[in-house]
Every structure is written in structure tokens, then in C-alpha cells.
CSV table of C-alpha atoms and ligand atoms in Angstrom, one decimal:
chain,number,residue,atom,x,y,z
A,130,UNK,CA,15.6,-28.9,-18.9
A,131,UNK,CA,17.5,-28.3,-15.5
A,132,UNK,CA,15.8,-25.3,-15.2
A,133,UNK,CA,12.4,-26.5,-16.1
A,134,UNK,CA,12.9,-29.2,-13.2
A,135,UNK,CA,13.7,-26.1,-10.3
A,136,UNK,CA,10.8,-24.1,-11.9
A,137,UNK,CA,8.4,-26.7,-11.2
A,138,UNK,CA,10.1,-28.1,-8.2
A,139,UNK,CA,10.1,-24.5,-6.7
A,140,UNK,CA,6.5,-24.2,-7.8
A,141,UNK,CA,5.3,-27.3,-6.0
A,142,UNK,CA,6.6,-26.2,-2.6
A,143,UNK,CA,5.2,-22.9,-3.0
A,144,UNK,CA,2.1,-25.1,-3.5
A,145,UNK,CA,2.9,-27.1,-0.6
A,146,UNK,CA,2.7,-24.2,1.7
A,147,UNK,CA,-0.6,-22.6,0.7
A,148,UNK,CA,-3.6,-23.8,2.5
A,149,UNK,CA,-7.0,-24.1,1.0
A,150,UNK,CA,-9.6,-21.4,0.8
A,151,UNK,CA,-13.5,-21.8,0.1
A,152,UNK,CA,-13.7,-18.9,-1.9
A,153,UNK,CA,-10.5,-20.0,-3.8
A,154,UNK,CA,-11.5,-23.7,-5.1
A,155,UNK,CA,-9.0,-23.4,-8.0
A,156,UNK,CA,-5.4,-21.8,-7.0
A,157,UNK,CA,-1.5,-22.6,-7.7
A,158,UNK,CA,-1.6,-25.6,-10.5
A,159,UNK,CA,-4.4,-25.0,-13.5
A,160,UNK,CA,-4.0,-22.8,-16.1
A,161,UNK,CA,-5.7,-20.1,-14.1
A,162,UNK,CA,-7.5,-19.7,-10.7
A,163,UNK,CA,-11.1,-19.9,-9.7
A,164,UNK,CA,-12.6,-17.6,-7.6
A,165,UNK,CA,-15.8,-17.6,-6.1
A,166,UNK,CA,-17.9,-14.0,-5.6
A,167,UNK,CA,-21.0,-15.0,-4.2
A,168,UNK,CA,-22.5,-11.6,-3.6
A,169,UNK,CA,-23.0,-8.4,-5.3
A,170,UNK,CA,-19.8,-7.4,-4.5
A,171,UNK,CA,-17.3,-5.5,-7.1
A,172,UNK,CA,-14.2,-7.4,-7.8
A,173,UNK,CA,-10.8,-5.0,-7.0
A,174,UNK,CA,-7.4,-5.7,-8.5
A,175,UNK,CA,-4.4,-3.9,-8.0
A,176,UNK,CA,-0.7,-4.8,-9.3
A,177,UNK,CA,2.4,-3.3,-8.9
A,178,UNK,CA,6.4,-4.1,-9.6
A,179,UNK,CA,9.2,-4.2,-7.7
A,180,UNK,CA,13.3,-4.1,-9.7
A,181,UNK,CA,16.1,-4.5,-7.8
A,182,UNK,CA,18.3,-1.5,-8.0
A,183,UNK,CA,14.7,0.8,-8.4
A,184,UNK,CA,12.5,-0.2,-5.6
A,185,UNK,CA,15.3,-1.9,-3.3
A,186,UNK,CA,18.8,-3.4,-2.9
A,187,UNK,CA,19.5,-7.0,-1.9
A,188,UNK,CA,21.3,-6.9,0.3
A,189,UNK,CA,20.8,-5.0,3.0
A,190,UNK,CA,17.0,-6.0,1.9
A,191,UNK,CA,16.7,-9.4,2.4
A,192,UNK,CA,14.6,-11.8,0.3
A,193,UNK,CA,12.1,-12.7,2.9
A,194,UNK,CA,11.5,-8.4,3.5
A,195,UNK,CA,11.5,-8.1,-0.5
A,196,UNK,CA,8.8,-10.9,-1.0
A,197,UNK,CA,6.6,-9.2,2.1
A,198,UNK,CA,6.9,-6.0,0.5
A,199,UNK,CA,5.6,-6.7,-3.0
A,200,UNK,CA,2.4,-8.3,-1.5
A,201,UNK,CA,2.0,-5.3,1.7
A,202,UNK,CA,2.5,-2.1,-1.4
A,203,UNK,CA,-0.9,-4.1,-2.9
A,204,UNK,CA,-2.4,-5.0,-0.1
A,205,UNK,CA,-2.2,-0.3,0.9
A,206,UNK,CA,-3.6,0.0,-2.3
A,207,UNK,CA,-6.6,-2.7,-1.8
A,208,UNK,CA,-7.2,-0.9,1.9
A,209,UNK,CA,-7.2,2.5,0.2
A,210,UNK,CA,-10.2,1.5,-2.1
A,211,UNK,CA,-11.7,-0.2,1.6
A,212,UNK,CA,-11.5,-2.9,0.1
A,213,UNK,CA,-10.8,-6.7,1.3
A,214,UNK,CA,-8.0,-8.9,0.0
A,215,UNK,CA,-9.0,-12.4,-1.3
A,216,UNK,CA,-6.1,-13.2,-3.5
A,217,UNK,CA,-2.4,-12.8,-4.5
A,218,UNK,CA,-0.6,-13.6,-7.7
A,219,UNK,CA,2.7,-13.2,-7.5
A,220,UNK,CA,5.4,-13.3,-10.9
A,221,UNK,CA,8.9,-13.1,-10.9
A,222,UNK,CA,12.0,-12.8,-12.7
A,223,UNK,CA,14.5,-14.5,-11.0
A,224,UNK,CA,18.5,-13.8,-11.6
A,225,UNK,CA,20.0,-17.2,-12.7
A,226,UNK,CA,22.7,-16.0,-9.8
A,227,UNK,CA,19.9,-16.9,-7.0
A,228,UNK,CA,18.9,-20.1,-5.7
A,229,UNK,CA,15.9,-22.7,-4.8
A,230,UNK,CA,16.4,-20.8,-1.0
A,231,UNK,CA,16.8,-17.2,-2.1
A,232,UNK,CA,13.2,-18.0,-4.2
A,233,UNK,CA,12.0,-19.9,-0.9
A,234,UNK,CA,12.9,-17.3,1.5
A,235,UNK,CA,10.8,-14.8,-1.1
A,236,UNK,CA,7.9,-17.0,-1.1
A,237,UNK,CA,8.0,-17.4,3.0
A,238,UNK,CA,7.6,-13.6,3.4
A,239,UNK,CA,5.1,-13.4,0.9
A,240,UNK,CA,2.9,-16.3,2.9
A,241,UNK,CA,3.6,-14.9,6.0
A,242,UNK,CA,1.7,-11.5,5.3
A,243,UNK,CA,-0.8,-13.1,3.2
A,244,UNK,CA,-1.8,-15.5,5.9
A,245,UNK,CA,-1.9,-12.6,8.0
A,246,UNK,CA,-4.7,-10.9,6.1
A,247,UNK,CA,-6.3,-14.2,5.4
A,248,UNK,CA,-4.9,-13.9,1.8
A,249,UNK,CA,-4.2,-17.1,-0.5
A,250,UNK,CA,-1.6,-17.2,-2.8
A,251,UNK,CA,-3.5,-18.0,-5.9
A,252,UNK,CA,-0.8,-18.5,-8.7
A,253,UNK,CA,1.9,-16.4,-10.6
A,254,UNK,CA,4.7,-17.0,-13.0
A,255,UNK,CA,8.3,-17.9,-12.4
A,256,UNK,CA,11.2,-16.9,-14.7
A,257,UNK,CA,14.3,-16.4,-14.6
A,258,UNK,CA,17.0,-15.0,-16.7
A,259,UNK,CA,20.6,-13.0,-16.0
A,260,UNK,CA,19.4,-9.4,-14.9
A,261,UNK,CA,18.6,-8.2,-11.8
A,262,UNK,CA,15.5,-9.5,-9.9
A,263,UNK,CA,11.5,-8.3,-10.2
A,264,UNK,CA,8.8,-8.8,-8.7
A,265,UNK,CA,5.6,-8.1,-9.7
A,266,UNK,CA,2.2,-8.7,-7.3
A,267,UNK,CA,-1.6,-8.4,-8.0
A,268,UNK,CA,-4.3,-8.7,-5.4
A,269,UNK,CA,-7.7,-9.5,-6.4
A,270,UNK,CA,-10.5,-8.4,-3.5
A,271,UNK,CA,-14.0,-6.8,-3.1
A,272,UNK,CA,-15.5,-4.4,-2.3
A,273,UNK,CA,-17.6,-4.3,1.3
A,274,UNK,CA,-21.5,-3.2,0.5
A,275,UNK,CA,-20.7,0.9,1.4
A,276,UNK,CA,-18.4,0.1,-2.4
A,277,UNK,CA,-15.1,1.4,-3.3
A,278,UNK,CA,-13.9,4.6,-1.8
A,279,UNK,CA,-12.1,6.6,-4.3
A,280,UNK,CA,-9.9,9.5,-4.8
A,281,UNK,CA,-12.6,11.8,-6.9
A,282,UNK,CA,-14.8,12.2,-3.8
A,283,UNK,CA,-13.3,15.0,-1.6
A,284,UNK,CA,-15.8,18.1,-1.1
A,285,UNK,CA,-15.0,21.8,0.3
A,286,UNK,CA,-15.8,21.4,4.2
A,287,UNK,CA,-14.2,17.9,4.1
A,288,UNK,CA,-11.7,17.6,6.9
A,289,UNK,CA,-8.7,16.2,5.6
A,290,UNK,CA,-7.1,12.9,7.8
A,291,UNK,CA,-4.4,10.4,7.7
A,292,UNK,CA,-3.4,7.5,10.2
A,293,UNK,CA,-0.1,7.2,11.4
A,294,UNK,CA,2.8,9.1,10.8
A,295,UNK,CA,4.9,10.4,7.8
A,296,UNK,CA,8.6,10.8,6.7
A,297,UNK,CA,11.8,8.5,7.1
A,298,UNK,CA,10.7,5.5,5.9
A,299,UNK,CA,13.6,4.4,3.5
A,300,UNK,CA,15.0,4.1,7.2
A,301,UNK,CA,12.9,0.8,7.7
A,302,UNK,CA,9.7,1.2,7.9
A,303,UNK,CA,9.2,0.5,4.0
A,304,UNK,CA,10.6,-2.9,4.6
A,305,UNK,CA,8.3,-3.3,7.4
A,306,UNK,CA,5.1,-1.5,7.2
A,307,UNK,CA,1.6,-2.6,8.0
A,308,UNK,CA,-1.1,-2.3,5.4
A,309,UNK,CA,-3.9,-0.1,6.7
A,310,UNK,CA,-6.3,-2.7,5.8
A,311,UNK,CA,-7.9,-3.2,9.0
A,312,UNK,CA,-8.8,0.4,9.5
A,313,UNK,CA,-9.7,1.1,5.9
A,314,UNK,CA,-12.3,-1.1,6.7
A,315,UNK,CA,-13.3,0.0,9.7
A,316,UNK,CA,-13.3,3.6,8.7
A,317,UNK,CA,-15.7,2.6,6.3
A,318,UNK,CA,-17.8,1.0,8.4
A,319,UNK,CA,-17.2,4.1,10.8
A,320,UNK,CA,-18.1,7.1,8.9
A,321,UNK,CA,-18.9,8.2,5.3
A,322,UNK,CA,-15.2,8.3,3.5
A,323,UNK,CA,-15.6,11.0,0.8
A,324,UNK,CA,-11.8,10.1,-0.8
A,325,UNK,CA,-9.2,7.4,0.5
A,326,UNK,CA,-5.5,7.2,-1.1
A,327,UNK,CA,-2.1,5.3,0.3
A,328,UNK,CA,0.2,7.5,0.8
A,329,UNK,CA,3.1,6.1,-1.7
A,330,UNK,CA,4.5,9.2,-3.5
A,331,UNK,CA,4.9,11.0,-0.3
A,332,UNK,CA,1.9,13.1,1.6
A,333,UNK,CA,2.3,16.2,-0.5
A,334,UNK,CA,1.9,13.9,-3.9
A,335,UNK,CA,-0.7,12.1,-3.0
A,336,UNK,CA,-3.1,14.7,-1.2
A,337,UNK,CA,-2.9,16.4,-4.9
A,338,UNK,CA,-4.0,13.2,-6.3
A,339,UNK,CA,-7.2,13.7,-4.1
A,340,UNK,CA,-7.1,17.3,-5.1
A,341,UNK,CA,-6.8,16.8,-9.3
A,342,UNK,CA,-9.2,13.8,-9.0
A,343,UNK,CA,-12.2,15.8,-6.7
A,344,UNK,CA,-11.5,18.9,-8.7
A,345,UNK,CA,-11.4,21.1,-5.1
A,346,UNK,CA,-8.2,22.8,-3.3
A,347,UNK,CA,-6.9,22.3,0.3
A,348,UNK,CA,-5.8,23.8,3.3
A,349,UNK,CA,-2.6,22.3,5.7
A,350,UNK,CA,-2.4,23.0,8.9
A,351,UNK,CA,1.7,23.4,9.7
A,352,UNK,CA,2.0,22.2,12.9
A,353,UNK,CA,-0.9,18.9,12.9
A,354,UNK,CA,0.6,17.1,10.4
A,355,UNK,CA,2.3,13.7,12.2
A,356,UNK,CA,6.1,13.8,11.6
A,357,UNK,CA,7.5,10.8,12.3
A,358,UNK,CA,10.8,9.8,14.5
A,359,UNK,CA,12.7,8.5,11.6
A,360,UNK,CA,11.8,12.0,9.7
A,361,UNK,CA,13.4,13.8,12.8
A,362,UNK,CA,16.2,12.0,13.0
A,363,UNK,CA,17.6,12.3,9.4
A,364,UNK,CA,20.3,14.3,9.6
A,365,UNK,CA,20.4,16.0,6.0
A,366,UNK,CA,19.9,19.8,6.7
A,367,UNK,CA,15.9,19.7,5.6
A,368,UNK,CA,13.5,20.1,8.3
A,369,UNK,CA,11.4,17.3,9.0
A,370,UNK,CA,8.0,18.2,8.1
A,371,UNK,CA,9.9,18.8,5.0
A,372,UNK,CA,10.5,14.8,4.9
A,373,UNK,CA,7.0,14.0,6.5
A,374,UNK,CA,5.2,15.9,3.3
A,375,UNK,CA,8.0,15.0,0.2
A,376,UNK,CA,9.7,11.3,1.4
A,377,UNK,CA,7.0,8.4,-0.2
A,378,UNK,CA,6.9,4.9,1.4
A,379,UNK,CA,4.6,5.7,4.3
A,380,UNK,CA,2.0,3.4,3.1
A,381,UNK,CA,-0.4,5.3,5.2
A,382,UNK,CA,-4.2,6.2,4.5
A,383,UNK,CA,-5.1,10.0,4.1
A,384,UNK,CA,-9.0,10.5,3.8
A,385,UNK,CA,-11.3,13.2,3.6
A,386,UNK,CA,-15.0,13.0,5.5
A,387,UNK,CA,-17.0,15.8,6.9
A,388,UNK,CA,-16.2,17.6,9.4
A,389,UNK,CA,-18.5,16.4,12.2
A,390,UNK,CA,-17.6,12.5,11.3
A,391,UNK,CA,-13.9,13.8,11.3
A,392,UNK,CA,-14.5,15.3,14.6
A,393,UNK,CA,-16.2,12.0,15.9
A,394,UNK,CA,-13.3,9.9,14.7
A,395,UNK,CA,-11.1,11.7,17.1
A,396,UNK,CA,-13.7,11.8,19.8
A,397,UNK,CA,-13.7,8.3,19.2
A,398,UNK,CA,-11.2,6.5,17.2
A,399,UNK,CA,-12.0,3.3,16.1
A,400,UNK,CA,-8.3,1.7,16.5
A,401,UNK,CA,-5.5,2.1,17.8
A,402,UNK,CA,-3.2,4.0,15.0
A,403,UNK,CA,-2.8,7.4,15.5
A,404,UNK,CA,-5.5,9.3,13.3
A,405,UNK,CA,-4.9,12.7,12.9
A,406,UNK,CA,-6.7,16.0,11.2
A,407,UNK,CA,-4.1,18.0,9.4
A,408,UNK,CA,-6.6,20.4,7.2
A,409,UNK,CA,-9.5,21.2,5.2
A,410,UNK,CA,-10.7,21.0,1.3
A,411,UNK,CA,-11.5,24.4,-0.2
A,412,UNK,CA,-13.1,25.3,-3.3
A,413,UNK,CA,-10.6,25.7,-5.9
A,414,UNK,CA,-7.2,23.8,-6.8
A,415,UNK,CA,-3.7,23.4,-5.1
A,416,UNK,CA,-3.0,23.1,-1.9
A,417,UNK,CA,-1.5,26.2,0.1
A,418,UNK,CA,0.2,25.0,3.9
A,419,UNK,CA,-0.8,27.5,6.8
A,420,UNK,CA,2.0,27.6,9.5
A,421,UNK,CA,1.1,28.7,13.1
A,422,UNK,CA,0.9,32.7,12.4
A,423,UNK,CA,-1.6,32.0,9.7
A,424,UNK,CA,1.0,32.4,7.0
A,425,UNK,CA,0.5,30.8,4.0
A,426,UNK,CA,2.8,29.3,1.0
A,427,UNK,CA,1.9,27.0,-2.3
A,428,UNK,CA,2.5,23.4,-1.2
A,429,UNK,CA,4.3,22.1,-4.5
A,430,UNK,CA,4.0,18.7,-5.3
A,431,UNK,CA,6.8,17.1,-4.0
A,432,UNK,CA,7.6,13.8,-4.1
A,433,UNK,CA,9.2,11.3,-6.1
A,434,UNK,CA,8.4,9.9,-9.8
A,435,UNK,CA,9.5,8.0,-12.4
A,436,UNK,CA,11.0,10.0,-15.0
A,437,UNK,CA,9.3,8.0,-18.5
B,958,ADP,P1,1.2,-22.0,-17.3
B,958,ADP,O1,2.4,-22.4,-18.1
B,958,ADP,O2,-0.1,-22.7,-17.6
B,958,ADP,O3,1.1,-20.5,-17.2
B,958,ADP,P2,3.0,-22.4,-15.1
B,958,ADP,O4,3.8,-23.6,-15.3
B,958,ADP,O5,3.6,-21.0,-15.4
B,958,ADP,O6,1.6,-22.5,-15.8
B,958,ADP,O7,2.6,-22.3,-13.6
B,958,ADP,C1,2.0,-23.5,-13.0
B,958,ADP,C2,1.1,-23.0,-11.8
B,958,ADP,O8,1.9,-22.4,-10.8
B,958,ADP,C3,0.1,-22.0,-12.2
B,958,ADP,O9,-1.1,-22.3,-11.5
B,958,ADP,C4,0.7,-20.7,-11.8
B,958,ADP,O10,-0.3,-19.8,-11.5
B,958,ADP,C5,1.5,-21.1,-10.5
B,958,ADP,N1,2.7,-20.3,-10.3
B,958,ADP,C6,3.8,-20.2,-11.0
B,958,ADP,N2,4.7,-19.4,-10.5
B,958,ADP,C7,4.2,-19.0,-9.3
B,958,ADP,C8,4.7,-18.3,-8.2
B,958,ADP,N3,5.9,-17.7,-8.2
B,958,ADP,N4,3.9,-18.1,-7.1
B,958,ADP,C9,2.7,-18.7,-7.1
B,958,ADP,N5,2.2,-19.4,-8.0
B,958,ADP,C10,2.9,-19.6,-9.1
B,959,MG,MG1,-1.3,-23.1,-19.1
């Protein structure tokens, strides 16, 4: 019963500090929310989980970083499909150990980045229980009226593009990234995006997601691919365009369009993140990476997975 009375009591000031939203008449306290699509637009979900002891320690994570990064990791994946967030439902298994503030403190970073991207918390389930802490976080948006950009879409010619840079980020910048919503969608708006993916996995990974999905190969170019300061400043023996293609976390976009609206994007960028063009789709499959004297080696796909 004791529990029952925090559950609700917890849910009510979640409710408490979500405002309203007209496309969102029904949110945190029915059986389900409402939500309104009023054009032709196609409705996007994405979800993903967060365990402690898998994803992140707490500490030196803190609740309020933890509860941010469940919602940013969905809102990447809604700005790789260009796509624009609308809601979040967030559920959780809470350790009995934990408190009404350590849930709070979750919920405040949560709200904090959803209010950022005009995002309303539209429900979620709490539990709790004596094992470690989840969290898992789906994001319903639409699509814009260019549609979803996928991974399948990459063509030989295609320059191959990313914002930002890569490597390093179990250093911080995983706790703290910004989801490359914004410039998804302006990219969109920008140019025709033959295939858009976050970069979660790592840079390597993920560009053979493209790859697999479009059925075509690639070309790397060594010495354009963005490595970033926390990449060179590991100090583990492996070069750092080794960390900027393996290490995952970057929660950056890497895109493929043609190679005159690639060159026009750098002419002209339409932000302020770095863009950068670090090679070229070829017929075939793999990806080989071309270092300054036009040697060439296989790329392997490096990167981290879960081991089923
Ligand atoms: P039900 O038993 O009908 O599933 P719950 O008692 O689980 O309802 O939840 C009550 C309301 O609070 C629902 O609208 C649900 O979506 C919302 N909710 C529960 N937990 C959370 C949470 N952690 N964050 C946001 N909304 C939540
Ligand atoms: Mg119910």
C-alpha cells in the first residue's frame, strides 16, 4: 500500500510539471494518451532502454544526466529519420533502494530536454522492485512532408557526410550530447538526404548499416574524418581515428546526398555544427578506408554490440 501511495504521489508531480500541449489533449492520467495528427503526416516511434551497470553507472552518472539521456538517445534516433518529436513516454524500474528525489531528479532531466525540443511528457509506467535501475523511453513524432529519410537510400556517387565530431565520448559527451534534431531537419529542408543514421554503435558500425541497408560499398577518406578532442586525448595506445571510427555514443548524424548538394552544404552550411565530407558510396559492398598516399585497407566493422 505504501508503495502504491509514492507511485501515485510521484506520478502526480511528474504531472504537475508537464504543461499542456494542443496536439496532446490527453497525456499523464488516462489509461492511454491522445494525440492529435492533423495532417498527412506518418507517425514515427522510436524506444530504447537504459540498465544500470550496461548503459551507465550511478554514480558518477547522476539521476538528472541519466533521465536526459534516455529521452536525448530517442530524440538522435527521431532526428535521424528527420523527423519531429511530439511525445515521450517514459517507464521505469526503480530500485526500492532509491527515493521520491532520486525519481524526481530523473524526471527533472527528462523535462528539461523535452521542453527544450518542445516535447511533452505524455505518460509511462513506474515500478519498482530490488535490482538495479532501467529506463526505458519512446518518442512518438512525424514525419515533415519530404517523409522519413532512411538508411536503404544511399547511391554510388553519394558523398558520404556527418555533423560534428567522433570518438571519446564515454569521456562526457554521452551524458551530455545534443540531439541533431534541429539540423536533421534542416538538412532535409536543405538538400535531398539519400540515407540518414545516428551514429550510436560507433562511425564504422553504423556507416555499414547504410551500406547493408542501400546494398552499395564506400570509400573513407583517412585524413577528413572529424576526430574529436576527447578521442585524442585518451591515452590507451590506439590512435585516435582508431576511437573516432570504433567508440559509439557520438549521437551524431552521418548522411549520404549527391555530390553537388554535398558540395553546396559546405559552400553553405545551414548551421552551425561542423559538417564534414569524409567519402564516397561505390558500387559494391564494404567499406575500404583510403589514407593520404591512396593506400587502401578493409574497414571492419568495429564497434560495440550486445552479445545475445
Ligand atoms: P495504468 O494502470 O492505467 O497503466 P498507471 O497507474 O500505470 O496507469 O499510470 C497512471 C498515469 O501516469 C498514466 O497516464 C501513465 O501513462 C502515467 N505515468 C506512469 N508512470 C509515469 C512516468 N514515469 N512518467 C510519465 N508518466 C507516467
Ligand atoms: Mg489503465
Amino acid at each position: 500500500v505504501t508503495r502504491h501511495t509514492h507511485e501515485f504521489e510521484l506520478i502526480e508531480w511528474i504531472r504537475s510539471i508537464v504543461g499542456e500541449s494542443p496536439r496532446i489533449p490527453v497525456g499523464i492520467g488516462d489509461d492511454a494518451a491522445a494525440i492529435h495528427f492533423p495532417r498527412d503526416a506518418k507517425c514515427l516511434f522510436a524506444t530504447d532502454m537504459l540498465m544500470e551497470g550496461v548503459h551507465f553507472r550511478c554514480p558518477p552518472a547522476t539521476p538528472r544526466q541519466i533521465g536526459r539521456k534516455a529521452l536525448a538517445v530517442n530524440l538522435s534516433d527521431m532526428a535521424a529519420m528527420a523527423g519531429r518529436p511530439l511525445a515521450a513516454f517514459v517507464s521505469i524500474a526503480l530500485p526500492k533502494a532509491v527515493g521520491r528525489a532520486w525519481a524526481e531528479e530523473l524526471h527533472r532531466g527528462i523535462h528539461q530536454l523535452a521542453m527544450e525540443f518542445g516535447v511533452t511528457l505524455a505518460g509511462g509506467d513506474t515500478n519498482s522492485w530490488n535490482g538495479p535501475f532501467v529506463i526505458s523511453v519512446g518518442v512518438i513524432g512525424e514525419s515533415t512532408e519530404r517523409g522519413p529519410v532512411l538508411r536503404r537510400g544511399a547511391q554510388p556517387g553519394d558523398w558520404i557526410m556527418t555533423t560534428g565530431a567522433f570518438g571519446g565520448s564515454l569521456s562526457g559527451k554521452h551524458l551530455s550530447f545534443q540531439p541533431r534534431i534541429m539540423e536533421a531537419l534542416q538538412l532535409h529542408e536543405a538538400v535531398s538526404l539519400h540515407a540518414m543514421i545516428d551514429v550510436s554503435d560507433g562511425l564504422a558500425s553504423d556507416l555499414h548499416h547504410i551500406l547493408a541497408e542501400s546494398g552499395v560499398g564506400a570509400v573513407l577518406h583517412e585524413k577528413t574524418i572529424p576526430i574529436s578532442t576527447a578521442a585524442h586525448d585518451i591515452n590507451d595506445g590506439q590512435p585516435a581515428l582508431w576511437h573516432a571510427l570504433g567508440d559509439g555514443e557520438d549521437f551524431e548524424l552521418l548522411f549520404t546526398v549527391s555530390r553537388e548538394e554535398g558540395q553546396r552544404l559546405l559552400d553553405r552550411p545551414p548551421f552551425d555544427v561542423p559538417l564534414a565530407h569524409i567519402g564516397e558510396i561505390v558500387v559494391g559492398a564494404g567499406c575500404v578506408l583510403r589514407d593520404a598516399d591512396g593506400r587502401e585497407r578493409v574497414l571492419p566493422t568495429l564497434g560495440w554490440q550486445h552479445e545475445l
